[in-house]
GROMACS .gro file of C-alpha atoms in nm:
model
  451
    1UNK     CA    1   5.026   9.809   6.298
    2UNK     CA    2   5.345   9.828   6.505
    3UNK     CA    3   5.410  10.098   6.793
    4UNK     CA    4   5.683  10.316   6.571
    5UNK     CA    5   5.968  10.494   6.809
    6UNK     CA    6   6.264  10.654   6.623
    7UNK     CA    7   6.560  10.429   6.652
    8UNK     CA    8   6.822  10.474   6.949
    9UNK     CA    9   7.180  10.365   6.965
   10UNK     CA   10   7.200  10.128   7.211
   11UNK     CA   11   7.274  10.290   7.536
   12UNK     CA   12   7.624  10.153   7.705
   13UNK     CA   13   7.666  10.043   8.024
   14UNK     CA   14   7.949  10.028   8.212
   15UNK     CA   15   7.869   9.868   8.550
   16UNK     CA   16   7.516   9.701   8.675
   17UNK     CA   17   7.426   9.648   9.009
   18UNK     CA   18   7.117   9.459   9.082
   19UNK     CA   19   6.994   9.297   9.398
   20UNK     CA   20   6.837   9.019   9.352
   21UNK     CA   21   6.588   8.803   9.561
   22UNK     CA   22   6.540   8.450   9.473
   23UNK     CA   23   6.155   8.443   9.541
   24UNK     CA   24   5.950   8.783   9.536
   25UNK     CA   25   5.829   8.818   9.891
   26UNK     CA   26   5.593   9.089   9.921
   27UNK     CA   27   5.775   9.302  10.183
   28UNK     CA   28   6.078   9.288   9.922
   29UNK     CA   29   5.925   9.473   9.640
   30UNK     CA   30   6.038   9.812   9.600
   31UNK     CA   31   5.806  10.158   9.675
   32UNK     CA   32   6.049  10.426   9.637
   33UNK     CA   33   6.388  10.509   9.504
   34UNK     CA   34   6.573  10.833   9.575
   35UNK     CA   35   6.933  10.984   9.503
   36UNK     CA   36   7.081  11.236   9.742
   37UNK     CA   37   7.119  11.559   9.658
   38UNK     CA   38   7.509  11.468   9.516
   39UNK     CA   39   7.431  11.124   9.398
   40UNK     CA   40   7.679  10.983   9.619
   41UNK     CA   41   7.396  10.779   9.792
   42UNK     CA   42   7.083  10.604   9.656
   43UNK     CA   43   6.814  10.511   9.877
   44UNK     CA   44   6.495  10.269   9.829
   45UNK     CA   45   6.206  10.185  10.067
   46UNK     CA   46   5.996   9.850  10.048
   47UNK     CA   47   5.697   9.705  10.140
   48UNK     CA   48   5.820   9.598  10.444
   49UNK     CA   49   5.937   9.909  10.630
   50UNK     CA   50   6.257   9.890  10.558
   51UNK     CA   51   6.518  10.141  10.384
   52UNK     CA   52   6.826  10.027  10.206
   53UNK     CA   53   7.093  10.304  10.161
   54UNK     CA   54   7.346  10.260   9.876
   55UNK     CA   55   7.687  10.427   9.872
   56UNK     CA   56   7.872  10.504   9.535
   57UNK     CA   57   8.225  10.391   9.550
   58UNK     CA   58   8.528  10.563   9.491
   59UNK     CA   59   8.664  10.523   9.132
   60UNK     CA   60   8.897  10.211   9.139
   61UNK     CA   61   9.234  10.277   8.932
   62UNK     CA   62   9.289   9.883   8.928
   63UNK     CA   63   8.906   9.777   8.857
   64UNK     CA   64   8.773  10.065   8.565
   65UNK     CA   65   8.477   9.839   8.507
   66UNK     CA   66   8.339   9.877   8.843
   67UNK     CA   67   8.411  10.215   8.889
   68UNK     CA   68   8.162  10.398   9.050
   69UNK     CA   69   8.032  10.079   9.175
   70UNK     CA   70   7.708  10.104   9.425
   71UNK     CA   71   7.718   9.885   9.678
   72UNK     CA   72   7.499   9.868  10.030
   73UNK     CA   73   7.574  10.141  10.271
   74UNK     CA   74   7.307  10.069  10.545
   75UNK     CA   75   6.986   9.868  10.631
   76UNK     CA   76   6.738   9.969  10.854
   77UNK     CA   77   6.381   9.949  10.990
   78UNK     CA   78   6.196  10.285  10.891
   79UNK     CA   79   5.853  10.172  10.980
   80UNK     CA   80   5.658   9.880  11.173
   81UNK     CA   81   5.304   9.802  11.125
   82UNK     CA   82   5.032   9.954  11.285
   83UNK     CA   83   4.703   9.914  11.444
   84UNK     CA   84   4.430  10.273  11.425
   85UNK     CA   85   4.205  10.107  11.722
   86UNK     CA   86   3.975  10.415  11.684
   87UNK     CA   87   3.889  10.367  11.313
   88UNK     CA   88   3.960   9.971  11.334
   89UNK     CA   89   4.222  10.050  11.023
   90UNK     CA   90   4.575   9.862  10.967
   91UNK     CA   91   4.836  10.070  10.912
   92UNK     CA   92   5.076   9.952  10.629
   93UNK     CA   93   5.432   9.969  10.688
   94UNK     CA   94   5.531  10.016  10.354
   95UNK     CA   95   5.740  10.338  10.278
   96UNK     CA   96   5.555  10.560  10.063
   97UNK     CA   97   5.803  10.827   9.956
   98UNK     CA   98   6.136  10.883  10.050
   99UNK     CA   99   6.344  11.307  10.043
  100UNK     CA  100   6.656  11.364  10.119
  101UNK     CA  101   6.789  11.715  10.296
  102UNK     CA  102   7.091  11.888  10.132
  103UNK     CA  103   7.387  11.791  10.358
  104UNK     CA  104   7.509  12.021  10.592
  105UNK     CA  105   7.783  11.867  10.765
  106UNK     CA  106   7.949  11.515  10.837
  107UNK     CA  107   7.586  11.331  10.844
  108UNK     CA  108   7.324  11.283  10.615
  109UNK     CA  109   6.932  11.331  10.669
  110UNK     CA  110   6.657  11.164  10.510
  111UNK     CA  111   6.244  11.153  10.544
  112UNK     CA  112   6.083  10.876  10.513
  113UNK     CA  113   5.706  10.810  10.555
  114UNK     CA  114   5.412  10.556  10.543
  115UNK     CA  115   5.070  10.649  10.534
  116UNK     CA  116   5.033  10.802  10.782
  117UNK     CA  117   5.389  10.885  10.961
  118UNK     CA  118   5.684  11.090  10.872
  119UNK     CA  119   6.025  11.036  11.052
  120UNK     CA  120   6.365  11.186  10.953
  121UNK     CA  121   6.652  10.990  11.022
  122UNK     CA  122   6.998  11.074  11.084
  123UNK     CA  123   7.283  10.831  10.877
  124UNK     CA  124   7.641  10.942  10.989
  125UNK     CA  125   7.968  10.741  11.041
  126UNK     CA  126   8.199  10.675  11.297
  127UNK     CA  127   8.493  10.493  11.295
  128UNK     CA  128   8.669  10.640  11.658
  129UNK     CA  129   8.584  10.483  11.989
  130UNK     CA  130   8.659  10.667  12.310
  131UNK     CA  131   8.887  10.441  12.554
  132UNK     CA  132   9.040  10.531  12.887
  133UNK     CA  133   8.754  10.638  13.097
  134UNK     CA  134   8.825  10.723  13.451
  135UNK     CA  135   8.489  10.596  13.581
  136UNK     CA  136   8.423  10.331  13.353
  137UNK     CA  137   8.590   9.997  13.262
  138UNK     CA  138   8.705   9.844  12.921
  139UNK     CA  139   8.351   9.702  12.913
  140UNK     CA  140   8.162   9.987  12.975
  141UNK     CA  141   8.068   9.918  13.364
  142UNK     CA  142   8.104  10.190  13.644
  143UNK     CA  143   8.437  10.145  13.845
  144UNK     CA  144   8.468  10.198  14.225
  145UNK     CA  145   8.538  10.517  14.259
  146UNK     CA  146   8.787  10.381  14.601
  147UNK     CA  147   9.000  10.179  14.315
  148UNK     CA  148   9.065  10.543  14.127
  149UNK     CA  149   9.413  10.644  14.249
  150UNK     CA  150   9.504  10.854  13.925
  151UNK     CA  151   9.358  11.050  13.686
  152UNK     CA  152   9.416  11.058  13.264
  153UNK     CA  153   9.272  11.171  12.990
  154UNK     CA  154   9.049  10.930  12.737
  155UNK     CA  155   9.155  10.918  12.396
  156UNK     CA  156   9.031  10.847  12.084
  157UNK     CA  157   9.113  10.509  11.933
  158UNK     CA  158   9.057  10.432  11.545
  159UNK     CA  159   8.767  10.126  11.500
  160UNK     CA  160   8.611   9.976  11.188
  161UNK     CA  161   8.399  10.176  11.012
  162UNK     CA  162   8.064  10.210  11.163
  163UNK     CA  163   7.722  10.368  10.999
  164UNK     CA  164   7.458  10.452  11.273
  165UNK     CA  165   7.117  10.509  11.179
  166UNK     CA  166   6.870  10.726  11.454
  167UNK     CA  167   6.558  10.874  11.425
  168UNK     CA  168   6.540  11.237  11.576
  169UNK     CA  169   6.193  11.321  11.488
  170UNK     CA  170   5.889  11.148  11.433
  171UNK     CA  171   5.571  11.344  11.233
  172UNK     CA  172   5.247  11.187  11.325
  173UNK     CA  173   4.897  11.236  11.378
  174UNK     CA  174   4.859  11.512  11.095
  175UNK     CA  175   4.633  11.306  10.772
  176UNK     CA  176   4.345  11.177  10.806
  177UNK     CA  177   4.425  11.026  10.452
  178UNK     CA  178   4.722  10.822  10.302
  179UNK     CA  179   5.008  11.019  10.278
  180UNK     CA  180   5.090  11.003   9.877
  181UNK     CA  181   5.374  11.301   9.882
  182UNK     CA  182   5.657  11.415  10.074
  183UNK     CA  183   5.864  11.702   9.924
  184UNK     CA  184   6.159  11.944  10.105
  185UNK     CA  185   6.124  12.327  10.074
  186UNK     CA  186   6.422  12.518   9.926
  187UNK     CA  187   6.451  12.671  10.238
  188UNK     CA  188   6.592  12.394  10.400
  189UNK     CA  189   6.389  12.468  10.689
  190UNK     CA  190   5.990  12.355  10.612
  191UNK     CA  191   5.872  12.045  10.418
  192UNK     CA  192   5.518  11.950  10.259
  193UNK     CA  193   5.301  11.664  10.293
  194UNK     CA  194   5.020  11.569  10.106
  195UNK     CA  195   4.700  11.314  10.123
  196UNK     CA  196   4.415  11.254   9.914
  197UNK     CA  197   4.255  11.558  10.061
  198UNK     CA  198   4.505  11.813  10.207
  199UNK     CA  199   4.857  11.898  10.226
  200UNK     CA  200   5.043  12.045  10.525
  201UNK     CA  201   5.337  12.231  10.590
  202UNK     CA  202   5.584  12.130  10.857
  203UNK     CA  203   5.864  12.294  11.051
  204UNK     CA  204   6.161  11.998  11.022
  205UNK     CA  205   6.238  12.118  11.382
  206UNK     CA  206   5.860  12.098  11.531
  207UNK     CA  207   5.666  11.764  11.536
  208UNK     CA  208   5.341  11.897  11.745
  209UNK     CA  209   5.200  12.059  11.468
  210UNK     CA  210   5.185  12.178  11.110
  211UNK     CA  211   4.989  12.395  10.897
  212UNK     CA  212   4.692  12.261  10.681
  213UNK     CA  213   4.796  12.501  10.350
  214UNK     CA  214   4.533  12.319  10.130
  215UNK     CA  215   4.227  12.136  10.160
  216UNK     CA  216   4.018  12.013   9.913
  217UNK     CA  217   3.777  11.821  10.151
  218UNK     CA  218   3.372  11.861  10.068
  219UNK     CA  219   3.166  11.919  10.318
  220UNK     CA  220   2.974  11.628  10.189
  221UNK     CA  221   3.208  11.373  10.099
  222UNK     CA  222   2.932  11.279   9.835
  223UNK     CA  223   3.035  11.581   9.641
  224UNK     CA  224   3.369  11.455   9.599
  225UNK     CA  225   3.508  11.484   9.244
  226UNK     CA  226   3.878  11.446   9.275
  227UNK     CA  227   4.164  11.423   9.521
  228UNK     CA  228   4.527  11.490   9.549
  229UNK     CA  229   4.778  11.247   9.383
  230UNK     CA  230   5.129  11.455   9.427
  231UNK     CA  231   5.228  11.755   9.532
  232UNK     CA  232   5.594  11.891   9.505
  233UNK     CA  233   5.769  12.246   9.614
  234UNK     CA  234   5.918  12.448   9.351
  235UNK     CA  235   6.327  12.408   9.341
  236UNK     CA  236   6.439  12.753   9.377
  237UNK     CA  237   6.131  12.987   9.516
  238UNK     CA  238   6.023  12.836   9.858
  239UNK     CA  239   5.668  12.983   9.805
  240UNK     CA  240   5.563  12.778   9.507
  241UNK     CA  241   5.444  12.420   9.540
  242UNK     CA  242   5.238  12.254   9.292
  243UNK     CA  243   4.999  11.955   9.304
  244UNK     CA  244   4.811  11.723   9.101
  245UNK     CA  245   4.479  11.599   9.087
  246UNK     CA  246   4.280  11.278   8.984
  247UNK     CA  247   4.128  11.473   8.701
  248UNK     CA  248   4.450  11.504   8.553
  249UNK     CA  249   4.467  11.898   8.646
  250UNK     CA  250   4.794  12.076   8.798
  251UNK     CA  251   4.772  12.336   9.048
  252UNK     CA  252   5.056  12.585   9.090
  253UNK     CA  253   4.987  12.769   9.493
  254UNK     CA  254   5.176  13.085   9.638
  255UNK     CA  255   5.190  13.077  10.007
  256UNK     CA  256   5.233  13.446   9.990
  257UNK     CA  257   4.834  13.553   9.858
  258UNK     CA  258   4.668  13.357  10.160
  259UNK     CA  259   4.751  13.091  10.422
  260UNK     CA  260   4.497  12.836  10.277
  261UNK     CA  261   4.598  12.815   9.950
  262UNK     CA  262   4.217  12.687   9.823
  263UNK     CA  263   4.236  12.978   9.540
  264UNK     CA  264   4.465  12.859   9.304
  265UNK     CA  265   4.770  13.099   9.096
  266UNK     CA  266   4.782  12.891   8.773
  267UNK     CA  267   4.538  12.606   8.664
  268UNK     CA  268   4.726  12.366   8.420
  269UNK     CA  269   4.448  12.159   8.196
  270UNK     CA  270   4.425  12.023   7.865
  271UNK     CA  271   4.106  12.047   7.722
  272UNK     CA  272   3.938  11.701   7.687
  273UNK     CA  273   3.859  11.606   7.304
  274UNK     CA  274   3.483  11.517   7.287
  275UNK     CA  275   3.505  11.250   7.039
  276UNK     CA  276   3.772  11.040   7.235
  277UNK     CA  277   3.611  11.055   7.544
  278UNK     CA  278   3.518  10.679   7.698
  279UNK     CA  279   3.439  10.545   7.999
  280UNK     CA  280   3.811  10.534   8.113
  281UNK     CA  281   3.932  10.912   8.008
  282UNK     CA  282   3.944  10.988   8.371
  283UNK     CA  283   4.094  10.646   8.470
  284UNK     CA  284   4.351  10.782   8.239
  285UNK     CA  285   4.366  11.091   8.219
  286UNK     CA  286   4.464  11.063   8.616
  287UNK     CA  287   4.790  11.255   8.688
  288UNK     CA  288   5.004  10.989   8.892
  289UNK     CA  289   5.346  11.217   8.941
  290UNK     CA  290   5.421  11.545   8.897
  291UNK     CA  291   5.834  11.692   8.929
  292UNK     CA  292   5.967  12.030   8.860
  293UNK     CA  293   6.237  12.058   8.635
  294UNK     CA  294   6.592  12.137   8.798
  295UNK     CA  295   6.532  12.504   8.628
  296UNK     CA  296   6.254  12.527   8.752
  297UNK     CA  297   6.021  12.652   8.454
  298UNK     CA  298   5.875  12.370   8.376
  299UNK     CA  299   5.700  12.067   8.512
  300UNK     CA  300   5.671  11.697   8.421
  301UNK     CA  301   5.393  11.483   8.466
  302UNK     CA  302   5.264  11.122   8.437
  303UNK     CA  303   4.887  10.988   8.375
  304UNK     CA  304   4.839  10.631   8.254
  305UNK     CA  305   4.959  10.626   7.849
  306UNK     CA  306   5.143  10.934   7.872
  307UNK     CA  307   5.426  11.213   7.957
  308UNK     CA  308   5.383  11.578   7.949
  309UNK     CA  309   5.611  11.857   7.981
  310UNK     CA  310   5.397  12.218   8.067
  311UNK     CA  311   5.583  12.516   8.089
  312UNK     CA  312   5.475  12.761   8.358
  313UNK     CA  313   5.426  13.065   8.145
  314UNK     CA  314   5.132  12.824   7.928
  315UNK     CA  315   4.804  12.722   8.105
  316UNK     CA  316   4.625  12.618   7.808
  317UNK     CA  317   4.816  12.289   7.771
  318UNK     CA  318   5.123  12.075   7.759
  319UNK     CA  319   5.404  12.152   7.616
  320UNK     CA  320   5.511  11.860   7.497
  321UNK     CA  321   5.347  11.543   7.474
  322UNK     CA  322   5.494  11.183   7.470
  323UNK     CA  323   5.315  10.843   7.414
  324UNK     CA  324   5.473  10.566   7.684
  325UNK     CA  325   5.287  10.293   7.544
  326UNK     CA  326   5.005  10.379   7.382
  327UNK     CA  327   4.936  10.055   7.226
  328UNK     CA  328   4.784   9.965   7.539
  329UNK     CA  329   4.503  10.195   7.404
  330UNK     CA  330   4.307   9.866   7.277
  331UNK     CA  331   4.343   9.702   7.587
  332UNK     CA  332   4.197   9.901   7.872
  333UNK     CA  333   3.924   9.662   7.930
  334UNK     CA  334   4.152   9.425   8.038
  335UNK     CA  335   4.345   9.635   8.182
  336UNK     CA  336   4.057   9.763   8.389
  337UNK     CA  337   3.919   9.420   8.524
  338UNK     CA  338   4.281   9.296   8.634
  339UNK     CA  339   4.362   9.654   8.832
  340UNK     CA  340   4.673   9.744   8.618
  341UNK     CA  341   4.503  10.050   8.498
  342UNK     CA  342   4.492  10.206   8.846
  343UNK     CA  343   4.912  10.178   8.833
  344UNK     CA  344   5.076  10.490   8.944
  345UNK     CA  345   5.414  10.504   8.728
  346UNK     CA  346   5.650  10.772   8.820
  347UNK     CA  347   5.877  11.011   8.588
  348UNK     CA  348   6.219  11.145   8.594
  349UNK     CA  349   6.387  11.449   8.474
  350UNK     CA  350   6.783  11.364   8.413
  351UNK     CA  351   6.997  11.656   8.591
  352UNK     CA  352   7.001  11.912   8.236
  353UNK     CA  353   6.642  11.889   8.192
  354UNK     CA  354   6.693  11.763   7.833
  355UNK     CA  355   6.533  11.412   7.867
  356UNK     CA  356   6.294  11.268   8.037
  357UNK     CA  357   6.235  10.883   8.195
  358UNK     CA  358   5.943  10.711   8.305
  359UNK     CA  359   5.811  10.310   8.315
  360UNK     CA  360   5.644  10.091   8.172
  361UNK     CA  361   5.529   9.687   8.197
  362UNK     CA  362   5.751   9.388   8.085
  363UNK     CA  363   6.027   9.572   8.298
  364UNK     CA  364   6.033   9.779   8.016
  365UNK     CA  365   6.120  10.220   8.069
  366UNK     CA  366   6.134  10.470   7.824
  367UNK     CA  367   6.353  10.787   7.748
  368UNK     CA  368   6.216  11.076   7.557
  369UNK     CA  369   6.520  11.344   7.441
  370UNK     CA  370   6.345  11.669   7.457
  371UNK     CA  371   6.617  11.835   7.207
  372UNK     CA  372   6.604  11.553   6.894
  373UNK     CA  373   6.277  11.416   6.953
  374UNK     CA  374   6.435  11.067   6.950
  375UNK     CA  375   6.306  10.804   7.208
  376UNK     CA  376   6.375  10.449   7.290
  377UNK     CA  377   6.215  10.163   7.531
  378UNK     CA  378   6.486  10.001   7.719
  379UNK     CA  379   6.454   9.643   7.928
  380UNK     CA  380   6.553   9.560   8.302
  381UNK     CA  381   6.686   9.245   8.333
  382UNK     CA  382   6.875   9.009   8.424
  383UNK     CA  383   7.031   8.942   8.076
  384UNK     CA  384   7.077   9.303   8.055
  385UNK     CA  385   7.305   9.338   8.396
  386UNK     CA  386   7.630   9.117   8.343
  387UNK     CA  387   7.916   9.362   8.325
  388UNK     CA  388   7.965   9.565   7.999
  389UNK     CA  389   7.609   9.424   7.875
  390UNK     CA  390   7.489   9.670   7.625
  391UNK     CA  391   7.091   9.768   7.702
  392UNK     CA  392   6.921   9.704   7.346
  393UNK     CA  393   6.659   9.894   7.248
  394UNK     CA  394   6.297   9.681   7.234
  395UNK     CA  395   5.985   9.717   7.030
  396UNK     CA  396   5.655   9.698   7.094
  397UNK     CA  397   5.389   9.545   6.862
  398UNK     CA  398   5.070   9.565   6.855
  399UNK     CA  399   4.827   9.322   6.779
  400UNK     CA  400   4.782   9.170   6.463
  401UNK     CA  401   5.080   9.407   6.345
  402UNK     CA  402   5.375   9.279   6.140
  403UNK     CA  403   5.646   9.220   6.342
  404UNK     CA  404   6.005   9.184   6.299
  405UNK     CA  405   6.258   8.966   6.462
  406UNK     CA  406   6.289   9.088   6.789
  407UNK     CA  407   5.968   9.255   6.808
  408UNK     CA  408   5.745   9.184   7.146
  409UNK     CA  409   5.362   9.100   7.068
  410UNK     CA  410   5.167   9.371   7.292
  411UNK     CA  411   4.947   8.998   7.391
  412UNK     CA  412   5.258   8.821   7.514
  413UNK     CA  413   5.326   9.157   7.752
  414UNK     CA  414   5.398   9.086   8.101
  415UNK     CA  415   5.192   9.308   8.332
  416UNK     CA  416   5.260   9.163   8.681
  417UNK     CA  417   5.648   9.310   8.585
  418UNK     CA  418   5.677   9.698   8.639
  419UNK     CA  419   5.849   9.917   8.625
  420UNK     CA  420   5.658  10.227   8.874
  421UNK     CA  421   5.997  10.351   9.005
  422UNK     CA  422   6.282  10.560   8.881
  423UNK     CA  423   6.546  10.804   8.976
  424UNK     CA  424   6.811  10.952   8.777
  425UNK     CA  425   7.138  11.101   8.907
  426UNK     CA  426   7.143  11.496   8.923
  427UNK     CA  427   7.457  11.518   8.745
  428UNK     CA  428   7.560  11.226   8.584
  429UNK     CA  429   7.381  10.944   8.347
  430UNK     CA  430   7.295  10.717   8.602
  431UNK     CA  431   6.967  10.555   8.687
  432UNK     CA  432   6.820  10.349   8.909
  433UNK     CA  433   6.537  10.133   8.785
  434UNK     CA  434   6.334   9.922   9.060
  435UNK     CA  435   6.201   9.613   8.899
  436UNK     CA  436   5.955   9.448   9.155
  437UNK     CA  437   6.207   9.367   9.418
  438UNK     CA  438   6.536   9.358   9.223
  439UNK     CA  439   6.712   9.740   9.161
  440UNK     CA  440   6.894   9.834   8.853
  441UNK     CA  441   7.173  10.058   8.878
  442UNK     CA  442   7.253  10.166   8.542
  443UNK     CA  443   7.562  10.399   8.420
  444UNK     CA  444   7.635  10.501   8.124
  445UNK     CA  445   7.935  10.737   8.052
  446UNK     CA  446   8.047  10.648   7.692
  447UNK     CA  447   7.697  10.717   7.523
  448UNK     CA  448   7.549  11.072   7.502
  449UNK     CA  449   7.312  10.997   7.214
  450UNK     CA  450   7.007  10.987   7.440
  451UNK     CA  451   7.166  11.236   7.607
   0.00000   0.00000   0.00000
């Protein structure tokens, strides 16, 4: 029979932007997407090292259908690759995670890391240029100071708008493991990072040294049950972090009760049914992202098929529970022998906690309202980004189920198309949806059905 969703209005868009590159180069596809702490700016990471910023344009008065438009900010090389001549290990260059800082003045500040460095970078504008130097030339070279017969005073002369890029620190030499998780205290101050087997806490402002706060290492690595697969700080108490595990268990920590946070506060589990257990429930069951809600009470959390909401007063299990496409139930064989079922999808909360996002294959995502119940499966493409295109709702059918018109056969799904990363806009209904190596900027102000 046919995967059933509850109908959606198709949700309006009012502007696409989508980047597209003509032949999918490795380095191109995308690893991360992150809005700023406004929205104003939307930043991905790629295979390749590099970071693309996006900046949100001012509303146009003579172009409504592009207002808002997102168009490229800056480009730059985050990371190169690396050679570990002690452990005879390559060192990918492709960005892992990527956190903004809240902005505290003119510039903006990012982290960025790889698997095994962390750098923030500093993106600010400048669009003066100093001229009238009394030691220096037009061209920048030292004058004779015997040619010098008066004295003024340089001024500042306006100059096309230019965005510089630096790095002022660089984090390194701290995991032993791939670094999966990057997340920014509320004190503005410390930041987290976590690898398969332990997470530290930094100082932004101190790059010799951080703090192992957990460690989940055997002594015996042949007792080794289950490592870390995220790990995220709390949004308003800046001695809560929680992380998740390959068992598909959540751990909320206090830094207050001990330094080495081993003994967890809360255990979040849902007790395993028995009689559904197969040889891939752990495969599964496998928590792959894990965000607090912008309230903070509760937290949201992806394993392969599914999308849970906990609440942090309730342990014994999730709160809510959403199927993503659990007509791939009957497949996980294949799924197992091609390597799709090891696919870490991420989730999104949008900025009033009332529905969630998170991706699936054929460049198809899905939205789950929280408040009606209602969901829908929406497709990133190419048909879908021409300006004013409206984003129709698709359906999923299994197979040897009756289908209807427009219905998609689960056998004729395309699994080498993705969709692993999302971001939605803290305020506003916008997403970003990174297809492989094209982005999807969606916007959707007329619709609040979903919403």
């Amino acid at each position: 029979m046919c995967h059933t969703e509850t109908p959606a209005p198709p949700v309006k868009q009012l502007f696409v932007c989508v980047c597209v590159c003509v032949c999918v180069c490795v380095a191109d596809i995308i690893s991360t997407v992150e809005f700023n702490h406004t929205g104003e700016l939307l930043a991905t990471g790629d295979k390749g090292g590099r970071v693309v910023i996006f900046q949100r344009e001012p509303e146009s008065k003579t172009e409504p259908f592009s207002q808002g438009e997102y168009n490229v900010y800056s480009t730059f090389q985050s990371h190169e690759p690396e050679f570990d001549y002690l452990k005879s290990l390559e060192i990918e260059e492709k960005i892992n995670k990527i956190r903004w800082l809240p902005q505290q003045n003119a510039a903006h500040f990012l982290l960025s890391t790889n698997d095994k460095t962390i750098k923030l970078w500093k993106v600010s504008e400048r669009d003066k240029r100093p001229e009238g130097y009394n030691l220096k030339d037009e061209e920048g070279r030292i004058k004779d100071i015997s040619t010098v017969t008066s004295l003024q005073v340089p001024v500042l002369k306006p100059m096309d708008l230019m965005v510089e890029v630096s790095p002022r620190r660089v984090f390194a030499n701290a995991h032993t493991y791939h670094v999966n998780s990057i997340s920014v205290n509320s004190d503005y101050e410390t930041y987290m990072s976590a690898d398969d087997l332990r997470i530290n806490l930094w100082h932004l402002d101190i790059t010799d040294r951080s703090f192992n706060i957990v460690d989940i290492k055997p002594a015996n690595m042949e007792d080794l049950t289950e490592v870390i697969t995220a790990a995220e700080f709390h949004p308003h108490h800046c001695n809560l972090f929680v992380y998740s595990s390959s068992k598909g268990t959540l751990r909320l920590c206090d830094m207050r009760e001990a330094a080495l946070c081993d003994k967890h506060s809360k255990l979040f589990e849902e007790p395993e049914d028995p009689s559904a257990r197969s040889f891939f429930s752990e495969i599964i069951s496998s928590v792959s992202d894990v965000k607090f809600s912008h309230s903070g009470r509760y937290l949201l959390t992806r394993d392969y098929l599914t999308a849970k909401v906990w609440d942090l007063n309730m342990e014994s299990k999730p709160l809510e529970t959403y199927q993503v496409h659990d007509y791939l139930r009957s497949k996980l064989c294949s799924l197992y022998e091609n390597d799709c079922i090891f696919d870490k999808f991420e989730c999104a909360w949008n900025g009033s906690d009332s529905v969630i996002m998170t991706g699936a294959y054929n460049n198809f995502f899905r939205m789950f309202d929280r408040n009606t119940k209602r969901d829908v499966t929406l497709e990133a493409s190419r048909e879908s980004s021409k300006p004013r295109a409206v984003l129709k709702p698709r359906r999923v059918c299994a197979a040897g189920g009756k289908r209807r018109k427009d219905d998609i056969s689960v056998d004729s799904l395309d699994f080498t198309k993705k969709i692993l990363h999302t971001a939605w806009h803290p305020n506003e209904n916008i997403i970003a949806i990174a297809a492989t190596n094209n982005l999807y900027i969606f916007q959707d102000k007329l619709n609040s059905e979903m919403h």
